[in-house]
N, CA, C and O atoms as a DFTB+ gen file, in Angstrom:
692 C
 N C O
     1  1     -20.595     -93.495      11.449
     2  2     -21.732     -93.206      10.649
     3  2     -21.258     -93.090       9.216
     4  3     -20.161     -92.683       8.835
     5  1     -22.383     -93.564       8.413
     6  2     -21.550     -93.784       6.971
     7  2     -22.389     -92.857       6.432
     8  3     -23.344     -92.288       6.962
     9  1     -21.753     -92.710       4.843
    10  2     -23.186     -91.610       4.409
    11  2     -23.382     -92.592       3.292
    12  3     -22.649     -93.265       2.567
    13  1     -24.925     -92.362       3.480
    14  2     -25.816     -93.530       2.837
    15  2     -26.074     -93.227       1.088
    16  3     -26.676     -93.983       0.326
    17  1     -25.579     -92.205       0.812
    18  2     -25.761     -91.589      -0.961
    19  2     -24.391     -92.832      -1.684
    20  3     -24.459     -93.352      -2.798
    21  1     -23.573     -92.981      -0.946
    22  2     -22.606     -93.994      -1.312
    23  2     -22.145     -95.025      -1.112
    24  3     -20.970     -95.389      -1.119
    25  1     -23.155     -95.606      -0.902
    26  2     -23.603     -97.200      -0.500
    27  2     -24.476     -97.734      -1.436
    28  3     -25.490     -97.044      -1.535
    29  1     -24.461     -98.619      -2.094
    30  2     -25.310     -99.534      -2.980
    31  2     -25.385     -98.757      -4.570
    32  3     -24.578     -97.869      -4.842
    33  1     -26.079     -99.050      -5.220
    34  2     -26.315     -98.323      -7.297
    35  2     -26.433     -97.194      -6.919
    36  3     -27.278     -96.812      -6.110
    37  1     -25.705     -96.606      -7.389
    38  2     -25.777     -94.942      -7.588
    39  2     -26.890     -94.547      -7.993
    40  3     -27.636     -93.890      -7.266
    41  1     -27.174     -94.860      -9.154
    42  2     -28.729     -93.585     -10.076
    43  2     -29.536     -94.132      -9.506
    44  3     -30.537     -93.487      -9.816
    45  1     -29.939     -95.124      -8.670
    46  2     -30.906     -95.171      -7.147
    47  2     -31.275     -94.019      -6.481
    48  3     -32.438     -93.661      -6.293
    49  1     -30.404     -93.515      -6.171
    50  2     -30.256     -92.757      -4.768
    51  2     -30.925     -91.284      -5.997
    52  3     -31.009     -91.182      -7.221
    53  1     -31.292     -90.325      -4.747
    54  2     -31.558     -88.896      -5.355
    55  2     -30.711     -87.758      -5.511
    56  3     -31.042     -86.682      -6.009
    57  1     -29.338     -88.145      -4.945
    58  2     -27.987     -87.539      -5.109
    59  2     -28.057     -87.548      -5.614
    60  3     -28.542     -86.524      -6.095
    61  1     -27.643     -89.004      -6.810
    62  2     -27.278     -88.913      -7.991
    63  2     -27.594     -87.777      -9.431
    64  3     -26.886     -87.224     -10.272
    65  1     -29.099     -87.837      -9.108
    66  2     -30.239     -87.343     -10.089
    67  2     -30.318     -86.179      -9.736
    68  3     -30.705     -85.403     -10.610
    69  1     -30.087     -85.753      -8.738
    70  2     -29.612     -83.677      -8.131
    71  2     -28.155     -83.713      -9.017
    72  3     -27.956     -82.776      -9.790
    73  1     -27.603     -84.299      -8.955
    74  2     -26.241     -84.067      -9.410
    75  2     -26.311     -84.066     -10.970
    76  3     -25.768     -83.150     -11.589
    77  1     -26.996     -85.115     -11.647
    78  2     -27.151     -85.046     -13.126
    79  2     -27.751     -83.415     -13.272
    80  3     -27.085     -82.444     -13.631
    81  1     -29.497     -83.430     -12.806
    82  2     -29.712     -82.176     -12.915
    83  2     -29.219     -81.014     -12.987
    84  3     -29.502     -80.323     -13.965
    85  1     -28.370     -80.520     -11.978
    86  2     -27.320     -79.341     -11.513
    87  2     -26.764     -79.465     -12.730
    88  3     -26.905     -78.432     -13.384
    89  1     -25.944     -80.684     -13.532
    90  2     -24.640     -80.611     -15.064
    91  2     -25.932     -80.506     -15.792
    92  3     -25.469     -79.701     -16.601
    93  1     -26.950     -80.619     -16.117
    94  2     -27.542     -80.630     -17.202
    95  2     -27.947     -79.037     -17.492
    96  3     -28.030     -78.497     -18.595
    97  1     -28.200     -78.377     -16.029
    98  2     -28.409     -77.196     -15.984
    99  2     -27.359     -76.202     -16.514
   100  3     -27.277     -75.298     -17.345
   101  1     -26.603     -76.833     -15.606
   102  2     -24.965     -76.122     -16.275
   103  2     -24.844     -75.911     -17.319
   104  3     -24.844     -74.784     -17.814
   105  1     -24.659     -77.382     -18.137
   106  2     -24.598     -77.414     -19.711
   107  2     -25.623     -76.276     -20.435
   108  3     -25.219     -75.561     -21.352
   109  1     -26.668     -76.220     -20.032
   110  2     -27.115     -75.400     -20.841
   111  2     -26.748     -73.724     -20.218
   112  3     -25.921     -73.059     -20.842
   113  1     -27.351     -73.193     -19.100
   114  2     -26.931     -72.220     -18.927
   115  2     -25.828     -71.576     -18.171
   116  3     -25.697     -70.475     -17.638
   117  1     -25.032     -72.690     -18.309
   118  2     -23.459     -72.100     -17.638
   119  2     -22.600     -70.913     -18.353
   120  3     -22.083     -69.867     -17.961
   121  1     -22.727     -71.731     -19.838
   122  2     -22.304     -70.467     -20.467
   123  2     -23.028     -68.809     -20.154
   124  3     -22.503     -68.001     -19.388
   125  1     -24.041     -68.605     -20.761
   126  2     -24.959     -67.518     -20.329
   127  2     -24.950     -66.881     -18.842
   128  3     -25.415     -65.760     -18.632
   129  1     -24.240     -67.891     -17.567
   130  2     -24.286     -67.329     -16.696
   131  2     -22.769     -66.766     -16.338
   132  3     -22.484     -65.908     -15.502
   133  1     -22.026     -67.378     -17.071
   134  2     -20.499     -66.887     -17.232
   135  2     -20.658     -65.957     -17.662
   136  3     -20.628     -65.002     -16.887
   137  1     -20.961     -65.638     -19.396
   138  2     -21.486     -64.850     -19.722
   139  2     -21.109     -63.500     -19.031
   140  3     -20.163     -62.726     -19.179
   141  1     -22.612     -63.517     -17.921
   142  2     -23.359     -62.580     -17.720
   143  2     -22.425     -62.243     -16.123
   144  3     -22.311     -61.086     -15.718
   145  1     -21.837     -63.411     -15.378
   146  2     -20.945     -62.861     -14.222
   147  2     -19.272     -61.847     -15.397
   148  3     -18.683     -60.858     -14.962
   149  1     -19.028     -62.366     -16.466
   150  2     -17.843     -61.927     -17.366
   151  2     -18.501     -59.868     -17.317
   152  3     -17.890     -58.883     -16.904
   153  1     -19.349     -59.933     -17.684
   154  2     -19.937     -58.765     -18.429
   155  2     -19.965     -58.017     -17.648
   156  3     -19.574     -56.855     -17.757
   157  1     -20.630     -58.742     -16.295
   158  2     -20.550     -57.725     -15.061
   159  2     -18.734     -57.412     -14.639
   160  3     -18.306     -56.285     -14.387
   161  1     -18.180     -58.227     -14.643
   162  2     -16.589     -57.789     -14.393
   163  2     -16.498     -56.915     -15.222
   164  3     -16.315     -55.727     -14.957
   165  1     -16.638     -57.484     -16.539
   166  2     -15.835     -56.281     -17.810
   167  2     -16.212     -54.834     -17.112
   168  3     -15.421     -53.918     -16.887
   169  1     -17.899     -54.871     -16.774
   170  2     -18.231     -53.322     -16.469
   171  2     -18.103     -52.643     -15.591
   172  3     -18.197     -51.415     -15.599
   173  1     -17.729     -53.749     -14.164
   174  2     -16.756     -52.958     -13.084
   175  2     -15.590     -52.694     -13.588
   176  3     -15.192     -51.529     -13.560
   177  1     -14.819     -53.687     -14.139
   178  2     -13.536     -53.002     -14.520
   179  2     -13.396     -51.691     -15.349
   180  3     -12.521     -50.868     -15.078
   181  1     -14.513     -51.476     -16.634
   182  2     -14.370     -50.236     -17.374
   183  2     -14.602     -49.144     -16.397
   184  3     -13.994     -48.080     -16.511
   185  1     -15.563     -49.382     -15.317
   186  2     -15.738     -48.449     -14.001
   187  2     -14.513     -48.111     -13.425
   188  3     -14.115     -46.949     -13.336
   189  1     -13.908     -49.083     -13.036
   190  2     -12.661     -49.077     -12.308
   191  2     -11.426     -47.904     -12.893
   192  3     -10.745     -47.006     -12.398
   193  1     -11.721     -48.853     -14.928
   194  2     -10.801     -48.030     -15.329
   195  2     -11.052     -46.247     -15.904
   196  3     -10.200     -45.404     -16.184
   197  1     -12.080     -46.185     -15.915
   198  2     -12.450     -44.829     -15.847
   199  2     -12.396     -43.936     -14.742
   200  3     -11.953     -42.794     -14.859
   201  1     -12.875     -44.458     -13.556
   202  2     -12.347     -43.953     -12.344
   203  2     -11.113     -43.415     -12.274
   204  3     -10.876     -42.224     -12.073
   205  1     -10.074     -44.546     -12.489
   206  2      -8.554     -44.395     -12.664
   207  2      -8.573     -43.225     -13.626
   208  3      -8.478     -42.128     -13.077
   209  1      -8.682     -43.227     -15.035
   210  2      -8.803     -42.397     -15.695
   211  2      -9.128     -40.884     -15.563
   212  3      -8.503     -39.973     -16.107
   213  1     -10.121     -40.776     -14.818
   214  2     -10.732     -39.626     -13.889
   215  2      -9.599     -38.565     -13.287
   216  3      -9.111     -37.485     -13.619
   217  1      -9.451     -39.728     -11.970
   218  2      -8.256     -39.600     -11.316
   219  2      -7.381     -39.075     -11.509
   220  3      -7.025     -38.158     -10.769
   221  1      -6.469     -39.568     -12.921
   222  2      -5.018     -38.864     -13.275
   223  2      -5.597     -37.936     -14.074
   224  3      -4.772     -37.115     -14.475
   225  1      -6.936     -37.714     -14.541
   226  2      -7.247     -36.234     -15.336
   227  2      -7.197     -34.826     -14.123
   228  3      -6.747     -33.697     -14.317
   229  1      -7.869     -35.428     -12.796
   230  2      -8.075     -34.740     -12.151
   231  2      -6.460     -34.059     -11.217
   232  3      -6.124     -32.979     -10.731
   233  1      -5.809     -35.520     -11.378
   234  2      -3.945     -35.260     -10.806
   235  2      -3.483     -34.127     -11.853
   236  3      -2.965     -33.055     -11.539
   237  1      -3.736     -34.519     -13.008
   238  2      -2.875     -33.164     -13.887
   239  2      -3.518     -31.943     -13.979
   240  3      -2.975     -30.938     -14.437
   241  1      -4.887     -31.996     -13.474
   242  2      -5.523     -30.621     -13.388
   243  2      -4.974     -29.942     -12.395
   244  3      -4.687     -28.771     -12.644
   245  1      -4.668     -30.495     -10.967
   246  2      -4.214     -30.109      -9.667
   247  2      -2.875     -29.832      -9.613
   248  3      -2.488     -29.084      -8.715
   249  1      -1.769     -30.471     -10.712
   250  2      -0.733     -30.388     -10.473
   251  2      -0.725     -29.184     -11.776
   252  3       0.308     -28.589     -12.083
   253  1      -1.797     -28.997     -12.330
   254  2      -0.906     -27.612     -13.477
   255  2      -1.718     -26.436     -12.121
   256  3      -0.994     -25.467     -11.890
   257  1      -2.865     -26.456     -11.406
   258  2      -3.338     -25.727     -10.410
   259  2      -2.022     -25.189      -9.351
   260  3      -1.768     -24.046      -8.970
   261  1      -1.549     -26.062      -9.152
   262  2      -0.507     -26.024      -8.247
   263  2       0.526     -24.961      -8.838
   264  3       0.880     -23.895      -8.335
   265  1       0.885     -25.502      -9.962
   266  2       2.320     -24.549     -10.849
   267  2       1.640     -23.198     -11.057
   268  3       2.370     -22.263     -10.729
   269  1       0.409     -22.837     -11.524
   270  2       0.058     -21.827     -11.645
   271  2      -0.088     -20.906     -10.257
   272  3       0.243     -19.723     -10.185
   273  1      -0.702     -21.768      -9.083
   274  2      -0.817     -20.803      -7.920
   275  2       0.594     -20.444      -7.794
   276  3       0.870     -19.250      -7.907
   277  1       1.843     -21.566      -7.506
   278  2       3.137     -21.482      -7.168
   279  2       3.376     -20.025      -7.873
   280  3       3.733     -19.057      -7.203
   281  1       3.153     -19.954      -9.254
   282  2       3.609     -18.552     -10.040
   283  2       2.853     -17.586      -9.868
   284  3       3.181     -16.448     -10.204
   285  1       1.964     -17.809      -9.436
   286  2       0.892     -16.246      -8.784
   287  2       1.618     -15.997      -7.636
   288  3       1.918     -14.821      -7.430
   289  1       2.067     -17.071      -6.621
   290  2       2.230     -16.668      -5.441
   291  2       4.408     -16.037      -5.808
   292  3       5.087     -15.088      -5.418
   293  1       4.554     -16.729      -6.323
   294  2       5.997     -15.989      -6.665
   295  2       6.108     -14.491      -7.027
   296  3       6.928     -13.744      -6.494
   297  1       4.893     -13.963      -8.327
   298  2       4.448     -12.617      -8.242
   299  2       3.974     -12.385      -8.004
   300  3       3.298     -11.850      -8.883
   301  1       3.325     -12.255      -6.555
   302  2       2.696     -11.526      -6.018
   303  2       3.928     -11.229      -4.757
   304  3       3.900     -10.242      -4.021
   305  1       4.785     -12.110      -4.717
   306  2       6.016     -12.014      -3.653
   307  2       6.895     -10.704      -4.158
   308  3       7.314      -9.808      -3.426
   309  1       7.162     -10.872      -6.362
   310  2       7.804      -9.942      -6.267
   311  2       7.010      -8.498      -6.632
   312  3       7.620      -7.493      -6.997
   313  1       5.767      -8.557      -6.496
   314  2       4.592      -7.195      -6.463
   315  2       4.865      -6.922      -5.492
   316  3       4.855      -5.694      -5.411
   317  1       5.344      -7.730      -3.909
   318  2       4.968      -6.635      -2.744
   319  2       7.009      -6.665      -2.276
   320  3       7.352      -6.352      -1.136
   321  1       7.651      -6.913      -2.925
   322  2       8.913      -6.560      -2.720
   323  2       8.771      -5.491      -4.123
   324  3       9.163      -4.519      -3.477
   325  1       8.652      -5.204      -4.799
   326  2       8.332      -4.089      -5.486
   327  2       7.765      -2.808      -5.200
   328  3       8.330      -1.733      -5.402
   329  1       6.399      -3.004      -4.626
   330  2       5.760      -2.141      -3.470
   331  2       6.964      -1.784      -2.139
   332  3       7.347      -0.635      -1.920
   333  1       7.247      -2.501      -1.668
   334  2       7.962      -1.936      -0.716
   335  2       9.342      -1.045      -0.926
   336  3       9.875      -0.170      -0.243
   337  1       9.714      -1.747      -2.340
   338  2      10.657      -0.929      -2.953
   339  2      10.654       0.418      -3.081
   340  3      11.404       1.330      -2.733
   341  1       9.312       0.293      -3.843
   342  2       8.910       1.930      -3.971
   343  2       8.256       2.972      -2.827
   344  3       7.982       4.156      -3.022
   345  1       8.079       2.211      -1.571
   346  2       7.846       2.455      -0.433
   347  2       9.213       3.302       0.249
   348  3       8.969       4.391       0.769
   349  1      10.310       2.916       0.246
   350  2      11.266       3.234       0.890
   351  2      11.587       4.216       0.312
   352  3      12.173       5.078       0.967
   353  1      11.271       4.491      -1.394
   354  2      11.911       5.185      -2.627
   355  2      11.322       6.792      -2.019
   356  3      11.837       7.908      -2.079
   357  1       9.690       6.186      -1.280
   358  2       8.949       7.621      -1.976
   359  2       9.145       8.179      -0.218
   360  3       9.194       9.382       0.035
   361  1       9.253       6.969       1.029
   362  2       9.540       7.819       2.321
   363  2      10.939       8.393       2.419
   364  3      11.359       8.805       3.500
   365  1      11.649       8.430       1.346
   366  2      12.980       8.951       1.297
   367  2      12.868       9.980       0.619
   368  3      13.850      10.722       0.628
   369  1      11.863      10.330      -0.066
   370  2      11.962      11.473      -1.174
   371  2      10.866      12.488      -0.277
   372  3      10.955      13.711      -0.163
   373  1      10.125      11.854       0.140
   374  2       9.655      12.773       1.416
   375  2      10.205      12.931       2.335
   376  3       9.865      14.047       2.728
   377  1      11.137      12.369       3.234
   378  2      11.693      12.512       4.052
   379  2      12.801      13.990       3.405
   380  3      12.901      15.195       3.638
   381  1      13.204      13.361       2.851
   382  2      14.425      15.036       1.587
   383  2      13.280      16.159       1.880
   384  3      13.474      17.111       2.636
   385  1      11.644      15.843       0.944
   386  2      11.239      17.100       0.881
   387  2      10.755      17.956       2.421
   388  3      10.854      19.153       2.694
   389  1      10.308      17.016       3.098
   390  2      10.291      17.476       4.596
   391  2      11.268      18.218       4.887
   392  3      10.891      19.370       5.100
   393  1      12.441      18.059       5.000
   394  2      13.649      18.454       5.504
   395  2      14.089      19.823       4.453
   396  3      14.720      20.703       5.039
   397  1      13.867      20.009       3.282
   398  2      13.902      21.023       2.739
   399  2      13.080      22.221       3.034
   400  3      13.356      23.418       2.955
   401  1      11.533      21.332       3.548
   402  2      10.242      22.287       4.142
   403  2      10.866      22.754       5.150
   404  3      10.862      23.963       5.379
   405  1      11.496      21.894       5.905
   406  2      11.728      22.786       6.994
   407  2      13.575      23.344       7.328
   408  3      13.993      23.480       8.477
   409  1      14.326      23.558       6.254
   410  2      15.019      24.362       6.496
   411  2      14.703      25.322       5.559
   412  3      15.779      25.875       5.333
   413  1      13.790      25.881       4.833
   414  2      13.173      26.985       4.359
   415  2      12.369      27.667       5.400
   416  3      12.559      28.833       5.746
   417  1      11.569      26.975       5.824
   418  2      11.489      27.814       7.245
   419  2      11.855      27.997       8.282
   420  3      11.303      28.673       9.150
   421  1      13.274      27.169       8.370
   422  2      13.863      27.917       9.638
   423  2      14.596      29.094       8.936
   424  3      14.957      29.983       9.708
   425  1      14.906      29.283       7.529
   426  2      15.534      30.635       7.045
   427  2      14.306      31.714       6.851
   428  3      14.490      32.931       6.821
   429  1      13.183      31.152       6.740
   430  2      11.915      32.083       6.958
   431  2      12.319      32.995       8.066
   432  3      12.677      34.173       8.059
   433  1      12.144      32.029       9.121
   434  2      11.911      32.614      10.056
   435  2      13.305      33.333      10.573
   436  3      13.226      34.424      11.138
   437  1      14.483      32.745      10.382
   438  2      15.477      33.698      10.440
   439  2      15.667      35.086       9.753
   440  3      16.090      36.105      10.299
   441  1      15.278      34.939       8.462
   442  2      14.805      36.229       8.098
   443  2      14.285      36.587       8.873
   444  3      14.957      36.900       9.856
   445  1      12.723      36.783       8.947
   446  2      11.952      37.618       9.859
   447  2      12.764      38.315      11.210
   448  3      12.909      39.524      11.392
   449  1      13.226      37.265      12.054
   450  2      13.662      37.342      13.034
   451  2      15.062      38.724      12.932
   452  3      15.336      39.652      13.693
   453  1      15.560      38.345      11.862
   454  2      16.637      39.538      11.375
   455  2      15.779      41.130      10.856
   456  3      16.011      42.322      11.053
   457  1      14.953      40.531      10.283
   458  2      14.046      41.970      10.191
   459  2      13.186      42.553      11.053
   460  3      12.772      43.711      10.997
   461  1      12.905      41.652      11.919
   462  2      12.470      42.344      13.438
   463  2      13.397      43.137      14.423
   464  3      12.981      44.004      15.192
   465  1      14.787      42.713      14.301
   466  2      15.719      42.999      15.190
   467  2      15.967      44.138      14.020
   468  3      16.087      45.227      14.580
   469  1      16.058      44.232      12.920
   470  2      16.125      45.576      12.331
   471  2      15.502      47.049      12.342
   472  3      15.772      48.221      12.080
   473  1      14.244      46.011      12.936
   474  2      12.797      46.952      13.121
   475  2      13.101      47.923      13.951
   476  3      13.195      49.149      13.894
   477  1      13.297      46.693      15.117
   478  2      13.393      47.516      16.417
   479  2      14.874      47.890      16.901
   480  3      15.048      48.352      18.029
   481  1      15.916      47.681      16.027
   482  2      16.945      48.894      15.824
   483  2      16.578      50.543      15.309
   484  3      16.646      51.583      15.965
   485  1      16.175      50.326      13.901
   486  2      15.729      51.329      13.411
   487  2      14.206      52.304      14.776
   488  3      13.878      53.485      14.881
   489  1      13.815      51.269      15.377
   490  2      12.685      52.210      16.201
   491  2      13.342      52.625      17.070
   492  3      12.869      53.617      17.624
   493  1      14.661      52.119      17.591
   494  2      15.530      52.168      18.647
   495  2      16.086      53.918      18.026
   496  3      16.176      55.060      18.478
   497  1      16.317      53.261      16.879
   498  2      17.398      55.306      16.492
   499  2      17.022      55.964      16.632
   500  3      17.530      56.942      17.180
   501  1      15.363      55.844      16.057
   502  2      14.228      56.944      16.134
   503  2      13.746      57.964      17.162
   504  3      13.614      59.162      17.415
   505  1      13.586      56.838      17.547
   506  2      13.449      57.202      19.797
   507  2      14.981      57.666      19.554
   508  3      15.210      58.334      18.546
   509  1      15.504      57.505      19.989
   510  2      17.283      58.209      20.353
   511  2      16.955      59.910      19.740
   512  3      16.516      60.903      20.319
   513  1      17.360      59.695      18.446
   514  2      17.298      60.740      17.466
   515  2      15.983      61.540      18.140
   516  3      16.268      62.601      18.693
   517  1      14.884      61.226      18.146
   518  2      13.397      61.986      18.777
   519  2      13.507      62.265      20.002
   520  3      12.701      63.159      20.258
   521  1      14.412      61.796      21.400
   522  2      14.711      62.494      22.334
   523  2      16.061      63.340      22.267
   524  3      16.493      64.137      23.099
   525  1      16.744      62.845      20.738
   526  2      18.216      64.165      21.109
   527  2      17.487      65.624      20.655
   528  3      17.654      66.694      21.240
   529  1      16.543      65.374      19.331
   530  2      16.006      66.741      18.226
   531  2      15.178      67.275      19.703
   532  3      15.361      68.479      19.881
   533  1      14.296      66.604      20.802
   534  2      13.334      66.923      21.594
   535  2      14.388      67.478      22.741
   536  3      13.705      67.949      23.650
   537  1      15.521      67.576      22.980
   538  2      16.525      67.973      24.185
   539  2      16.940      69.002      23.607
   540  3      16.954      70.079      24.202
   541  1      17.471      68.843      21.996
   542  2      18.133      70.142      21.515
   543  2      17.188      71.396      21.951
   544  3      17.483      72.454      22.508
   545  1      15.815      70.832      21.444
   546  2      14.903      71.877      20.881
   547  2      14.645      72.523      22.045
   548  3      14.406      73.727      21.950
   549  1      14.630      71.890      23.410
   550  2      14.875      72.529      24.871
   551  2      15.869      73.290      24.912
   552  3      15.786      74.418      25.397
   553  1      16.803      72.877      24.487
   554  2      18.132      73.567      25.236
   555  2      18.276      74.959      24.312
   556  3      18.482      76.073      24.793
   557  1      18.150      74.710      23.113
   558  2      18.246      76.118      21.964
   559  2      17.173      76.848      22.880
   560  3      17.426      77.962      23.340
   561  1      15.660      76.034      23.202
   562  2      14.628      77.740      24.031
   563  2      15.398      77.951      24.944
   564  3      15.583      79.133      25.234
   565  1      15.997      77.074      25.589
   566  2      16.661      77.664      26.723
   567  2      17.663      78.635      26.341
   568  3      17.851      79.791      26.721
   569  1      18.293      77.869      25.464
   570  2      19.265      79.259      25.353
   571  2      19.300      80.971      24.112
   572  3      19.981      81.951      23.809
   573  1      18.342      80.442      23.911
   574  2      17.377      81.711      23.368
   575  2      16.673      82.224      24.332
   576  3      16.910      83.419      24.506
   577  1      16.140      81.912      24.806
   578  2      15.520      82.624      26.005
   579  2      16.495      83.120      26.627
   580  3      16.475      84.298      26.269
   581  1      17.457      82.971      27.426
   582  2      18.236      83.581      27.692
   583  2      19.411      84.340      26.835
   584  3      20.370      84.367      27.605
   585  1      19.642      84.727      26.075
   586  2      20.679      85.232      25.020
   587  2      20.048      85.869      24.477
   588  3      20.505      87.012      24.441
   589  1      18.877      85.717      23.825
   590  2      17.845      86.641      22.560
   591  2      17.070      87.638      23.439
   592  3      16.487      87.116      24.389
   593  1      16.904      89.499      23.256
   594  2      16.489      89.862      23.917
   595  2      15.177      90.285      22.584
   596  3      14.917      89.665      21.553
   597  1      14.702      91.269      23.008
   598  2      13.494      91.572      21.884
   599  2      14.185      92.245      20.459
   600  3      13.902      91.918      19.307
   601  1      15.166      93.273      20.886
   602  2      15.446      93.672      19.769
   603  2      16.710      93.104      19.015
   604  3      17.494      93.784      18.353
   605  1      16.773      91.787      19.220
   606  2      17.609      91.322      18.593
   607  2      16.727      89.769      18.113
   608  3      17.118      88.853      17.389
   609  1      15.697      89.910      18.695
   610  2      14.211      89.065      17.679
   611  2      13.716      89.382      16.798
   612  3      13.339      88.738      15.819
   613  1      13.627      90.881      17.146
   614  2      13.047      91.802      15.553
   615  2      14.300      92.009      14.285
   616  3      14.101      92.411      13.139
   617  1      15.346      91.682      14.774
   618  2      16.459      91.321      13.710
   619  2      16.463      90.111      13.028
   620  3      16.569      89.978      11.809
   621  1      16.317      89.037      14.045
   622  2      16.870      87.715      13.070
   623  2      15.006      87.268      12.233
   624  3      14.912      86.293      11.487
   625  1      13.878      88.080      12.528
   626  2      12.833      87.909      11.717
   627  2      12.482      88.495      10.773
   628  3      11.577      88.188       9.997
   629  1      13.553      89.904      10.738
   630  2      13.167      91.172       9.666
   631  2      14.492      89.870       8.824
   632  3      13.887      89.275       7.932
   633  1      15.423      89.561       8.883
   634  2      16.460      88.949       8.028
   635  2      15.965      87.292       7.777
   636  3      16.722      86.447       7.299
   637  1      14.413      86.994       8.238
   638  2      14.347      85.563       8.005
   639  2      13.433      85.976       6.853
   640  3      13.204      85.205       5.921
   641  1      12.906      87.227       6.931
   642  2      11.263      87.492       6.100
   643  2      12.041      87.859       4.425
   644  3      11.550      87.560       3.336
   645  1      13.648      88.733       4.723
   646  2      14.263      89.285       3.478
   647  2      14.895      87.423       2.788
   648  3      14.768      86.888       1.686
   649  1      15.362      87.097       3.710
   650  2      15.674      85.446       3.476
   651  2      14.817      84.742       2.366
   652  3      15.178      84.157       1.345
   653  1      13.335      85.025       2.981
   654  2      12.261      84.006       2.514
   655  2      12.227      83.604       0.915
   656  3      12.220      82.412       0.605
   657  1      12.206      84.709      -0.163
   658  2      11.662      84.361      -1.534
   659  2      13.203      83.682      -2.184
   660  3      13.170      82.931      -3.159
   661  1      14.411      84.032      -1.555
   662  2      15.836      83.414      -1.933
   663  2      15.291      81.373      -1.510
   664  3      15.098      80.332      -2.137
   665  1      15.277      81.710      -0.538
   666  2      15.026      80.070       0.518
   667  2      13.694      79.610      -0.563
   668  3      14.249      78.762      -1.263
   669  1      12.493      79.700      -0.980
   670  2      11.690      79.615      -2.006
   671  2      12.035      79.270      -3.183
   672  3      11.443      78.406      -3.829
   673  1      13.255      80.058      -3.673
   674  2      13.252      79.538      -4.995
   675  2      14.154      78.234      -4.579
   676  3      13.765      77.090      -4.811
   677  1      15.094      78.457      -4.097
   678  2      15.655      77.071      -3.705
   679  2      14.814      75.728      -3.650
   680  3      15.177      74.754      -4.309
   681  1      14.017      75.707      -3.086
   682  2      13.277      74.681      -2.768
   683  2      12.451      74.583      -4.332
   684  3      12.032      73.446      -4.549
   685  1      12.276      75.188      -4.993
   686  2      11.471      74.726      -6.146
   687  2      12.051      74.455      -7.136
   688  3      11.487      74.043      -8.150
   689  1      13.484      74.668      -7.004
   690  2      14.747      74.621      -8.426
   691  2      15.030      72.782      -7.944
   692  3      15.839      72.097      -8.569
């Protein structure tokens, strides 16, 4: 099968005259349509390159974001090694004052404990001393009662009564 547009006078056929048409068209608005496909590139590309542009504005925003968190997060590493510093500083200085609290009161209470056992020494003599003065004071009736008759009672009271204003002044000198 042949093709029949290229067989016999060319500007015959209606190829031909599509084909003139199409260059004549060209000629005139080829330019204008270059043009206008050019313009559209140029303005994807200024898209393109603004995008790009964008982009590395937005890379150096993220990468100074970055250095700055990095240095927040470095001090805030040495805020809580600081904190803990002073953590150990102040359970040690309590731990001292605890331990001072409480060997003040174990001498508290050793005191006390020494002045209780003093107490009840001293209540201990008392009692002693209050049953020897309470035995004497038996044993002298006893032995006044037996030894002292009457008229040798009316002696040692006629010599306690001549006694008395001597024994008086004593006590007031």
């Amino acid at each position: 099968m042949e093709y029949e547009a290229l067989q016999g006078v060319i500007w015959t056929k209606g190829t031909f005259w599509v084909t003139v048409a199409v260059l004549i068209f060209l000629a005139f608005f080829g330019g204008k349509i270059i043009r206008a496909i050019i313009g559209m590139l140029d303005q994807r590309s200024n898209a393109i390159q603004h995008a790009l542009d964008e982009a590395a504005r937005l890379r150096t925003e993220a990468e100074a974001m970055l250095r700055d968190a990095e240095a927040r997060r470095a001090a805030a590493i040495e805020q809580a090694k600081d904190m803990l510093d002073l953590a150990a500083r102040e359970a040690e200085r309590l731990a001292a004052e605890l331990l001072a609290d409480a060997q003040a009161a174990a001498r508290r209470r050793e005191k006390m404990a020494q002045e209780r056992i003093a107490a009840a020494e001293a209540a201990a003599v008392t009692e002693v001393r209050n049953a020897a003065v309470s035995l004497a004071v038996k044993v002298t009736q006893t032995v006044l009662a037996e030894t002292v008759d009457a008229a040798h009672d009316e002696t040692l009271i006629d010599q306690a009564i001549s006694d008395l204003p001597r024994t008086l002044r004593k006590q007031a000198a």
